[in-house]
mmCIF file of C-alpha atoms and ligand atoms in Angstrom:
data_model
loop_
_atom_site.group_PDB
_atom_site.id
_atom_site.type_symbol
_atom_site.label_atom_id
_atom_site.label_comp_id
_atom_site.label_asym_id
_atom_site.label_seq_id
_atom_site.Cartn_x
_atom_site.Cartn_y
_atom_site.Cartn_z
ATOM 1 C CA UNK A 1 15.391 -19.079 100.484
ATOM 2 C CA UNK A 2 15.793 -15.344 101.047
ATOM 3 C CA UNK A 3 14.081 -12.802 98.776
ATOM 4 C CA UNK A 4 15.621 -9.556 97.596
ATOM 5 C CA UNK A 5 14.221 -6.762 95.471
ATOM 6 C CA UNK A 6 16.572 -4.464 93.562
ATOM 7 C CA UNK A 7 14.968 -1.257 92.250
ATOM 8 C CA UNK A 8 17.149 0.214 89.514
ATOM 9 C CA UNK A 9 18.425 -3.252 88.547
ATOM 10 C CA UNK A 10 18.946 -2.151 84.950
ATOM 11 C CA UNK A 11 21.421 0.518 86.078
ATOM 12 C CA UNK A 12 25.116 0.368 86.856
ATOM 13 C CA UNK A 13 25.199 -0.363 90.604
ATOM 14 C CA UNK A 14 21.849 -2.218 90.611
ATOM 15 C CA UNK A 15 23.062 -4.679 87.986
ATOM 16 C CA UNK A 16 26.251 -5.420 89.947
ATOM 17 C CA UNK A 17 24.137 -5.817 93.096
ATOM 18 C CA UNK A 18 21.872 -8.380 91.431
ATOM 19 C CA UNK A 19 24.973 -10.413 90.513
ATOM 20 C CA UNK A 20 26.270 -10.200 94.076
ATOM 21 C CA UNK A 21 22.940 -11.253 95.641
ATOM 22 C CA UNK A 22 22.632 -14.171 93.185
ATOM 23 C CA UNK A 23 26.114 -15.321 94.228
ATOM 24 C CA UNK A 24 24.832 -15.321 97.829
ATOM 25 C CA UNK A 25 21.890 -17.573 96.857
ATOM 26 C CA UNK A 26 19.036 -15.040 97.049
ATOM 27 C CA UNK A 27 15.930 -15.136 94.913
ATOM 28 C CA UNK A 28 16.241 -11.739 93.238
ATOM 29 C CA UNK A 29 13.617 -9.613 91.557
ATOM 30 C CA UNK A 30 14.897 -6.633 89.600
ATOM 31 C CA UNK A 31 12.811 -3.654 88.481
ATOM 32 C CA UNK A 32 13.803 -0.881 86.115
ATOM 33 C CA UNK A 33 12.615 1.141 83.143
ATOM 34 C CA UNK A 34 15.105 -0.865 81.086
ATOM 35 C CA UNK A 35 17.204 -4.022 81.036
ATOM 36 C CA UNK A 36 20.923 -3.729 81.829
ATOM 37 C CA UNK A 37 22.767 -2.323 78.854
ATOM 38 C CA UNK A 38 25.980 -4.325 78.727
ATOM 39 C CA UNK A 39 25.176 -7.882 79.840
ATOM 40 C CA UNK A 40 22.109 -10.016 80.596
ATOM 41 C CA UNK A 41 20.618 -9.778 84.075
ATOM 42 C CA UNK A 42 20.948 -12.727 86.455
ATOM 43 C CA UNK A 43 17.754 -11.718 88.296
ATOM 44 C CA UNK A 44 15.274 -14.591 88.686
ATOM 45 C CA UNK A 45 12.555 -12.186 87.749
ATOM 46 C CA UNK A 46 13.010 -8.830 85.994
ATOM 47 C CA UNK A 47 10.121 -6.386 85.727
ATOM 48 C CA UNK A 48 10.335 -3.606 83.186
ATOM 49 C CA UNK A 49 8.220 -0.923 84.828
ATOM 50 C CA UNK A 50 8.047 2.689 85.914
ATOM 51 C CA UNK A 51 8.383 3.034 89.688
ATOM 52 C CA UNK A 52 6.848 6.530 89.590
ATOM 53 C CA UNK A 53 3.567 4.647 89.255
ATOM 54 C CA UNK A 54 2.240 3.424 92.653
ATOM 55 C CA UNK A 55 0.460 0.491 90.982
ATOM 56 C CA UNK A 56 3.728 -0.726 89.446
ATOM 57 C CA UNK A 57 5.319 -0.423 92.886
ATOM 58 C CA UNK A 58 2.532 -2.547 94.420
ATOM 59 C CA UNK A 59 3.102 -5.124 91.686
ATOM 60 C CA UNK A 60 6.879 -5.107 92.229
ATOM 61 C CA UNK A 61 6.494 -5.386 96.016
ATOM 62 C CA UNK A 62 3.821 -8.084 95.953
ATOM 63 C CA UNK A 63 5.271 -10.028 98.887
ATOM 64 C CA UNK A 64 7.459 -9.594 101.932
ATOM 65 C CA UNK A 65 11.046 -9.206 100.696
ATOM 66 C CA UNK A 66 13.822 -9.818 103.227
ATOM 67 C CA UNK A 67 15.946 -7.096 101.644
ATOM 68 C CA UNK A 68 14.919 -4.243 99.366
ATOM 69 C CA UNK A 69 17.575 -2.070 97.706
ATOM 70 C CA UNK A 70 16.155 1.179 96.310
ATOM 71 C CA UNK A 71 18.692 2.463 93.779
ATOM 72 C CA UNK A 72 16.388 3.734 91.049
ATOM 73 C CA UNK A 73 16.931 7.443 90.342
ATOM 74 C CA UNK A 74 17.026 9.879 87.482
ATOM 75 C CA UNK A 75 20.731 10.524 87.526
ATOM 76 C CA UNK A 76 24.027 11.008 85.707
ATOM 77 C CA UNK A 77 27.409 12.719 85.948
ATOM 78 C CA UNK A 78 28.152 16.474 86.026
ATOM 79 C CA UNK A 79 27.064 16.808 82.374
ATOM 80 C CA UNK A 80 23.556 15.735 83.444
ATOM 81 C CA UNK A 81 23.163 16.932 87.032
ATOM 82 C CA UNK A 82 24.870 20.344 86.909
ATOM 83 C CA UNK A 83 23.576 21.765 83.638
ATOM 84 C CA UNK A 84 20.265 23.054 85.041
ATOM 85 C CA UNK A 85 17.859 21.789 82.390
ATOM 86 C CA UNK A 86 17.247 18.418 84.110
ATOM 87 C CA UNK A 87 16.481 19.732 87.617
ATOM 88 C CA UNK A 88 12.679 19.493 87.510
ATOM 89 C CA UNK A 89 12.769 15.983 86.046
ATOM 90 C CA UNK A 90 15.371 14.782 88.555
ATOM 91 C CA UNK A 91 13.378 16.062 91.546
ATOM 92 C CA UNK A 92 9.974 14.963 90.279
ATOM 93 C CA UNK A 93 10.987 11.512 89.052
ATOM 94 C CA UNK A 94 13.250 10.446 91.886
ATOM 95 C CA UNK A 95 10.986 11.775 94.665
ATOM 96 C CA UNK A 96 7.992 9.905 93.208
ATOM 97 C CA UNK A 97 9.995 6.675 93.000
ATOM 98 C CA UNK A 98 11.087 6.968 96.623
ATOM 99 C CA UNK A 99 7.620 7.873 97.939
ATOM 100 C CA UNK A 100 5.971 5.002 96.094
ATOM 101 C CA UNK A 101 8.561 2.282 96.673
ATOM 102 C CA UNK A 102 8.807 2.996 100.389
ATOM 103 C CA UNK A 103 5.036 3.017 100.888
ATOM 104 C CA UNK A 104 4.700 -0.260 98.979
ATOM 105 C CA UNK A 105 7.426 -1.756 101.218
ATOM 106 C CA UNK A 106 5.548 -0.588 104.318
ATOM 107 C CA UNK A 107 2.346 -2.261 103.129
ATOM 108 C CA UNK A 108 4.201 -5.564 102.583
ATOM 109 C CA UNK A 109 6.172 -5.362 105.824
ATOM 110 C CA UNK A 110 9.554 -5.479 104.058
ATOM 111 C CA UNK A 111 12.472 -6.760 106.137
ATOM 112 C CA UNK A 112 15.194 -4.213 105.439
ATOM 113 C CA UNK A 113 15.016 -1.301 103.017
ATOM 114 C CA UNK A 114 18.272 0.215 101.787
ATOM 115 C CA UNK A 115 18.374 3.647 100.146
ATOM 116 C CA UNK A 116 21.286 5.015 98.108
ATOM 117 C CA UNK A 117 21.682 8.696 98.872
ATOM 118 C CA UNK A 118 24.665 10.728 97.742
ATOM 119 C CA UNK A 119 27.583 12.874 98.862
ATOM 120 C CA UNK A 120 25.742 15.583 96.898
ATOM 121 C CA UNK A 121 23.696 16.273 100.064
ATOM 122 C CA UNK A 122 26.690 17.942 101.725
ATOM 123 C CA UNK A 123 26.669 21.746 101.895
ATOM 124 C CA UNK A 124 28.573 23.633 99.259
ATOM 125 C CA UNK A 125 30.090 25.965 101.897
ATOM 126 C CA UNK A 126 32.141 23.067 103.333
ATOM 127 C CA UNK A 127 33.505 22.033 99.931
ATOM 128 C CA UNK A 128 35.134 25.211 98.658
ATOM 129 C CA UNK A 129 38.706 24.318 99.657
ATOM 130 C CA UNK A 130 39.871 21.479 97.374
ATOM 131 C CA UNK A 131 42.440 20.323 99.956
ATOM 132 C CA UNK A 132 40.159 20.272 103.005
ATOM 133 C CA UNK A 133 36.542 19.440 102.171
ATOM 134 C CA UNK A 134 34.332 18.498 105.121
ATOM 135 C CA UNK A 135 31.972 15.591 104.376
ATOM 136 C CA UNK A 136 31.471 14.238 107.875
ATOM 137 C CA UNK A 137 27.915 12.983 108.319
ATOM 138 C CA UNK A 138 27.182 15.534 111.052
ATOM 139 C CA UNK A 139 28.088 18.452 108.752
ATOM 140 C CA UNK A 140 24.913 18.112 106.636
ATOM 141 C CA UNK A 141 23.016 20.978 108.318
ATOM 142 C CA UNK A 142 22.385 23.855 107.788
ATOM 143 C CA UNK A 143 21.632 22.247 104.440
ATOM 144 C CA UNK A 144 23.005 23.800 101.256
ATOM 145 C CA UNK A 145 23.519 21.146 98.568
ATOM 146 C CA UNK A 146 24.859 22.626 95.323
ATOM 147 C CA UNK A 147 22.315 20.837 93.080
ATOM 148 C CA UNK A 148 18.636 19.936 93.030
ATOM 149 C CA UNK A 149 19.786 16.320 92.689
ATOM 150 C CA UNK A 150 21.327 16.765 96.165
ATOM 151 C CA UNK A 151 18.188 18.396 97.571
ATOM 152 C CA UNK A 152 16.031 15.506 96.373
ATOM 153 C CA UNK A 153 18.457 13.036 97.974
ATOM 154 C CA UNK A 154 18.243 14.954 101.239
ATOM 155 C CA UNK A 155 14.439 14.956 101.146
ATOM 156 C CA UNK A 156 14.362 11.227 100.411
ATOM 157 C CA UNK A 157 16.902 10.409 103.129
ATOM 158 C CA UNK A 158 14.590 12.131 105.563
ATOM 159 C CA UNK A 159 11.645 10.166 104.187
ATOM 160 C CA UNK A 160 13.393 6.817 104.860
ATOM 161 C CA UNK A 161 14.382 7.975 108.350
ATOM 162 C CA UNK A 162 10.828 9.165 109.062
ATOM 163 C CA UNK A 163 9.415 5.766 108.070
ATOM 164 C CA UNK A 164 11.922 4.226 110.460
ATOM 165 C CA UNK A 165 10.799 6.496 113.317
ATOM 166 C CA UNK A 166 7.048 6.494 112.654
ATOM 167 C CA UNK A 167 6.451 3.002 111.252
ATOM 168 C CA UNK A 168 9.316 1.078 112.846
ATOM 169 C CA UNK A 169 10.662 0.091 109.431
ATOM 170 C CA UNK A 170 14.247 -1.133 109.187
ATOM 171 C CA UNK A 171 15.420 1.467 106.686
ATOM 172 C CA UNK A 172 19.112 2.073 105.973
ATOM 173 C CA UNK A 173 20.614 5.159 104.316
ATOM 174 C CA UNK A 174 24.031 5.347 102.651
ATOM 175 C CA UNK A 175 25.683 8.330 100.996
ATOM 176 C CA UNK A 176 27.658 7.126 97.986
ATOM 177 C CA UNK A 177 30.745 9.038 96.836
ATOM 178 C CA UNK A 178 31.463 8.648 93.074
ATOM 179 C CA UNK A 179 31.079 4.946 92.404
ATOM 180 C CA UNK A 180 32.802 3.601 89.305
ATOM 181 C CA UNK A 181 33.675 0.370 87.537
ATOM 182 C CA UNK A 182 32.951 -1.708 84.441
ATOM 183 C CA UNK A 183 29.416 -2.057 83.036
ATOM 184 C CA UNK A 184 28.541 1.594 83.710
ATOM 185 C CA UNK A 185 27.703 4.527 81.416
ATOM 186 C CA UNK A 186 30.909 5.452 79.545
ATOM 187 C CA UNK A 187 29.567 7.651 76.750
ATOM 188 C CA UNK A 188 26.373 9.519 75.804
ATOM 189 C CA UNK A 189 26.221 12.281 78.465
ATOM 190 C CA UNK A 190 25.355 10.458 81.713
ATOM 191 C CA UNK A 191 28.868 9.050 82.285
ATOM 192 C CA UNK A 192 30.911 10.233 85.252
ATOM 193 C CA UNK A 193 34.506 11.434 85.321
ATOM 194 C CA UNK A 194 36.418 8.116 85.739
ATOM 195 C CA UNK A 195 34.569 6.559 82.780
ATOM 196 C CA UNK A 196 34.732 9.758 80.701
ATOM 197 C CA UNK A 197 38.487 10.126 81.284
ATOM 198 C CA UNK A 198 39.180 6.447 80.567
ATOM 199 C CA UNK A 199 37.226 6.807 77.298
ATOM 200 C CA UNK A 200 39.061 9.986 76.288
ATOM 201 C CA UNK A 201 42.451 8.395 77.023
ATOM 202 C CA UNK A 202 41.535 5.158 75.240
ATOM 203 C CA UNK A 203 40.356 6.922 72.070
ATOM 204 C CA UNK A 204 43.351 9.299 71.829
ATOM 205 C CA UNK A 205 46.627 8.315 70.192
ATOM 206 C CA UNK A 206 49.838 8.548 72.223
ATOM 207 C CA UNK A 207 51.126 12.147 72.169
ATOM 208 C CA UNK A 208 47.638 13.557 71.527
ATOM 209 C CA UNK A 209 45.409 15.811 73.621
ATOM 210 C CA UNK A 210 42.339 15.308 75.812
ATOM 211 C CA UNK A 211 39.891 17.863 77.151
ATOM 212 C CA UNK A 212 38.995 18.300 80.823
ATOM 213 C CA UNK A 213 36.223 20.505 82.215
ATOM 214 C CA UNK A 214 37.593 23.326 84.394
ATOM 215 C CA UNK A 215 41.195 23.646 85.607
ATOM 216 C CA UNK A 216 41.293 20.002 86.755
ATOM 217 C CA UNK A 217 42.321 21.067 90.260
ATOM 218 C CA UNK A 218 38.954 20.161 91.754
ATOM 219 C CA UNK A 219 39.278 17.148 94.066
ATOM 220 C CA UNK A 220 37.178 13.994 94.461
ATOM 221 C CA UNK A 221 37.470 10.416 95.679
ATOM 222 C CA UNK A 222 36.256 7.406 93.716
ATOM 223 C CA UNK A 223 35.027 4.068 95.000
ATOM 224 C CA UNK A 224 35.120 0.827 93.046
ATOM 225 C CA UNK A 225 31.683 -0.751 92.665
ATOM 226 C CA UNK A 226 32.508 -4.046 94.465
ATOM 227 C CA UNK A 227 33.493 -2.107 97.577
ATOM 228 C CA UNK A 228 30.305 -0.063 97.323
ATOM 229 C CA UNK A 229 28.255 -3.282 97.306
ATOM 230 C CA UNK A 230 30.155 -4.678 100.276
ATOM 231 C CA UNK A 231 29.443 -1.529 102.293
ATOM 232 C CA UNK A 232 25.789 -1.385 101.222
ATOM 233 C CA UNK A 233 25.144 -4.999 102.162
ATOM 234 C CA UNK A 234 26.979 -4.706 105.467
ATOM 235 C CA UNK A 235 24.948 -1.600 106.334
ATOM 236 C CA UNK A 236 21.647 -3.250 105.327
ATOM 237 C CA UNK A 237 22.311 -6.247 107.591
ATOM 238 C CA UNK A 238 23.636 -4.168 110.495
ATOM 239 C CA UNK A 239 21.681 -2.473 113.265
ATOM 240 C CA UNK A 240 22.803 0.980 112.144
ATOM 241 C CA UNK A 241 20.293 3.111 110.251
ATOM 242 C CA UNK A 242 22.703 5.754 108.925
ATOM 243 C CA UNK A 243 23.018 8.040 107.051
ATOM 244 C CA UNK A 244 26.619 6.983 106.536
ATOM 245 C CA UNK A 245 29.234 7.680 103.871
ATOM 246 C CA UNK A 246 30.210 4.850 101.536
ATOM 247 C CA UNK A 247 33.216 6.176 99.684
ATOM 248 C CA UNK A 248 36.964 6.158 99.350
ATOM 249 C CA UNK A 249 39.254 8.459 101.330
ATOM 250 C CA UNK A 250 41.871 8.517 98.550
ATOM 251 C CA UNK A 251 41.314 12.070 97.333
ATOM 252 C CA UNK A 252 42.792 13.093 93.964
ATOM 253 C CA UNK A 253 42.495 16.053 91.608
ATOM 254 C CA UNK A 254 40.802 15.436 88.268
ATOM 255 C CA UNK A 255 44.205 16.125 86.636
ATOM 256 C CA UNK A 256 45.703 13.329 88.773
ATOM 257 C CA UNK A 257 42.849 11.006 87.822
ATOM 258 C CA UNK A 258 43.570 11.719 84.145
ATOM 259 C CA UNK A 259 47.277 11.106 84.774
ATOM 260 C CA UNK A 260 46.494 7.759 86.357
ATOM 261 C CA UNK A 261 44.373 6.720 83.364
ATOM 262 C CA UNK A 262 47.231 7.723 81.025
ATOM 263 C CA UNK A 263 49.699 5.753 83.104
ATOM 264 C CA UNK A 264 47.485 2.662 82.973
ATOM 265 C CA UNK A 265 47.138 3.085 79.203
ATOM 266 C CA UNK A 266 50.892 3.663 78.781
ATOM 267 C CA UNK A 267 50.232 6.965 76.964
ATOM 268 C CA UNK A 268 51.524 10.517 77.374
ATOM 269 C CA UNK A 269 48.781 12.999 76.482
ATOM 270 C CA UNK A 270 48.474 16.727 77.027
ATOM 271 C CA UNK A 271 45.432 18.204 78.739
ATOM 272 C CA UNK A 272 43.361 21.073 77.362
ATOM 273 C CA UNK A 273 41.192 22.730 79.997
ATOM 274 C CA UNK A 274 37.814 23.864 78.705
ATOM 275 C CA UNK A 275 34.740 25.391 80.379
ATOM 276 C CA UNK A 276 32.161 22.842 81.550
ATOM 277 C CA UNK A 277 29.849 21.853 84.428
ATOM 278 C CA UNK A 278 31.918 21.196 87.556
ATOM 279 C CA UNK A 279 30.136 20.773 90.889
ATOM 280 C CA UNK A 280 31.872 21.569 94.166
ATOM 281 C CA UNK A 281 35.577 22.453 94.357
ATOM 282 C CA UNK A 282 36.572 19.634 96.689
ATOM 283 C CA UNK A 283 34.963 16.456 98.038
ATOM 284 C CA UNK A 284 36.236 13.433 99.911
ATOM 285 C CA UNK A 285 34.619 10.672 101.906
ATOM 286 C CA UNK A 286 35.016 10.784 105.678
ATOM 287 C CA UNK A 287 35.029 7.164 106.834
ATOM 288 C CA UNK A 288 35.221 7.550 110.595
ATOM 289 C CA UNK A 289 31.533 6.793 111.144
ATOM 290 C CA UNK A 290 31.367 3.682 108.949
ATOM 291 C CA UNK A 291 34.538 2.349 110.576
ATOM 292 C CA UNK A 292 33.047 2.999 114.000
ATOM 293 C CA UNK A 293 29.572 1.555 113.326
ATOM 294 C CA UNK A 294 30.372 -1.345 110.977
ATOM 295 C CA UNK A 295 34.021 -2.048 111.859
ATOM 296 C CA UNK A 296 34.774 -1.816 108.140
ATOM 297 C CA UNK A 297 35.675 0.737 105.525
ATOM 298 C CA UNK A 298 36.645 0.500 101.848
ATOM 299 C CA UNK A 299 40.332 -0.127 101.233
ATOM 300 C CA UNK A 300 40.973 -0.714 97.534
ATOM 301 C CA UNK A 301 43.468 1.758 96.025
ATOM 302 C CA UNK A 302 42.003 3.851 93.207
ATOM 303 C CA UNK A 303 44.490 2.429 90.705
ATOM 304 C CA UNK A 304 43.232 -1.140 91.172
ATOM 305 C CA UNK A 305 39.655 -0.223 90.241
ATOM 306 C CA UNK A 306 40.705 2.134 87.475
ATOM 307 C CA UNK A 307 42.760 -0.595 85.786
ATOM 308 C CA UNK A 308 39.667 -2.806 85.586
ATOM 309 C CA UNK A 309 37.513 0.067 84.364
ATOM 310 C CA UNK A 310 40.017 1.189 81.735
ATOM 311 C CA UNK A 311 40.347 -2.344 80.353
ATOM 312 C CA UNK A 312 36.563 -2.656 80.045
ATOM 313 C CA UNK A 313 36.110 0.737 78.350
ATOM 314 C CA UNK A 314 38.938 0.007 75.918
ATOM 315 C CA UNK A 315 37.135 -3.215 75.009
ATOM 316 C CA UNK A 316 33.821 -1.336 74.494
ATOM 317 C CA UNK A 317 35.537 1.160 72.203
ATOM 318 C CA UNK A 318 37.146 -1.607 70.162
ATOM 319 C CA UNK A 319 33.806 -3.385 69.810
ATOM 320 C CA UNK A 320 32.048 -0.172 68.724
ATOM 321 C CA UNK A 321 34.483 0.547 65.890
HETATM 322 P P1 LIG B 1 22.095 4.408 87.033
HETATM 323 O O1 LIG B 1 21.537 5.603 86.341
HETATM 324 O O2 LIG B 1 23.010 3.526 86.261
HETATM 325 O O3 LIG B 1 20.935 3.513 87.627
HETATM 326 C C1 LIG B 1 19.696 4.039 88.043
HETATM 327 C C2 LIG B 1 18.617 3.216 87.392
HETATM 328 O O4 LIG B 1 17.346 3.698 87.847
HETATM 329 C C3 LIG B 1 18.601 3.330 85.851
HETATM 330 O O5 LIG B 1 18.793 2.066 85.266
HETATM 331 C C4 LIG B 1 17.235 3.908 85.545
HETATM 332 O O6 LIG B 1 16.635 3.392 84.367
HETATM 333 C C5 LIG B 1 16.435 3.500 86.779
HETATM 334 N N1 LIG B 1 15.258 4.337 86.937
HETATM 335 C C6 LIG B 1 15.192 5.690 86.867
HETATM 336 N N2 LIG B 1 13.922 6.099 86.983
HETATM 337 C C7 LIG B 1 13.165 4.972 87.119
HETATM 338 C C8 LIG B 1 11.772 4.753 87.243
HETATM 339 N N3 LIG B 1 10.909 5.763 87.244
HETATM 340 N N4 LIG B 1 11.334 3.482 87.353
HETATM 341 C C9 LIG B 1 12.208 2.435 87.332
HETATM 342 N N5 LIG B 1 13.541 2.589 87.207
HETATM 343 C C10 LIG B 1 14.009 3.848 87.092
HETATM 344 O O7 LIG B 1 22.821 4.954 88.353
HETATM 345 P P2 LIG B 1 23.815 4.225 89.363
HETATM 346 O O8 LIG B 1 25.141 4.844 89.191
HETATM 347 O O9 LIG B 1 23.662 2.753 89.275
HETATM 348 O O10 LIG B 1 23.231 4.756 90.757
HETATM 349 C C11 LIG B 1 22.364 3.988 91.573
HETATM 350 C C12 LIG B 1 21.906 4.824 92.748
HETATM 351 O O11 LIG B 1 23.036 5.282 93.497
HETATM 352 C C13 LIG B 1 21.128 6.075 92.364
HETATM 353 O O12 LIG B 1 20.107 6.297 93.296
HETATM 354 C C14 LIG B 1 22.149 7.178 92.474
HETATM 355 O O13 LIG B 1 21.556 8.427 92.700
HETATM 356 C C15 LIG B 1 22.974 6.692 93.649
HETATM 357 N N6 LIG B 1 24.334 7.251 93.632
HETATM 358 C C16 LIG B 1 25.219 6.846 92.673
HETATM 359 C C17 LIG B 1 26.499 7.386 92.646
HETATM 360 C C18 LIG B 1 27.492 6.979 91.598
HETATM 361 O O14 LIG B 1 28.624 7.484 91.650
HETATM 362 N N7 LIG B 1 27.178 6.086 90.664
HETATM 363 C C19 LIG B 1 26.873 8.342 93.612
HETATM 364 C C20 LIG B 1 25.937 8.739 94.567
HETATM 365 C C21 LIG B 1 24.677 8.168 94.574
#
């Protein structure tokens, strides 16, 4: 039997990853500060623990795991990452987790160690034109991420790559671009735009109005969680270290994303633009490197994933009433 460790297994992507690895027949240990919020974990063993603590990390990595997925991070959508007041916590908490988990993996000679970085590492100066953002992997330097969340990701990427160079560890680094899907935060402040827009559309009567932060002309691409897992697992088992983008190339404006959610819901709503935290003006995944190195890139159309996400959020709303 193969052994996998998922750090952040109580979170959105980590929970989906545990399910996927169980389907493949792995023995899976999950670790997180909390259990998954929306359904029971399928992990064989689930440790509730704080990975900022090196002793907890030693306990979690108490054997040689074939695959370790380090997804634990202090994170959220624009309403959490771009408001300024969480910067110190984000940098302190996530850096400690990465330092401790990676060192514990080194001591136990872990097989492969995957790290989920983010498109937030890309410099702000290449993302000012909403129609032509540059997020090619080789455009990272000179570094100028627009958030401290991005700076921490960049530091930690370098940490995983340094352990690869200096200790010969098989580390893998992916840069996720806006992952979405069911079983993720959809209310409460940490939710990201696809979930927030689906919720707003679902809770508004036909003919009503929803609010969007900014003018809605900022662009992004969104990747459905199953495709994210496929890319992450392929990268982990490949010979390529990364960093490499894992994202969709289907770039849309936030207004278009809202329109798509309305279309799925069969509602016509007007949009009121209000001030709010925004992030960069434009961002899109560049998938040339992943296609070249892994012979694969995500292909699901945005609508397909959004239909599944909308249906799930509508169900959550109904159940909460
Ligand atoms: P999430 O917030 O749902 O999951 C992260 C999990 O880490 C949470 O369950 C949290 O409790 C756990 N965690 C935080 N601090 C911890 C600690 N000290 N000890 C133990 N567990 C701790 O986020 P997600 O969307 O599932 O993201 C997973 C990873 O992917 C994160 O590293 C994130 O930065 C990265 N990422 C996600 C996206 C996205 O669009 N979702 C985009 C880019 C990068």
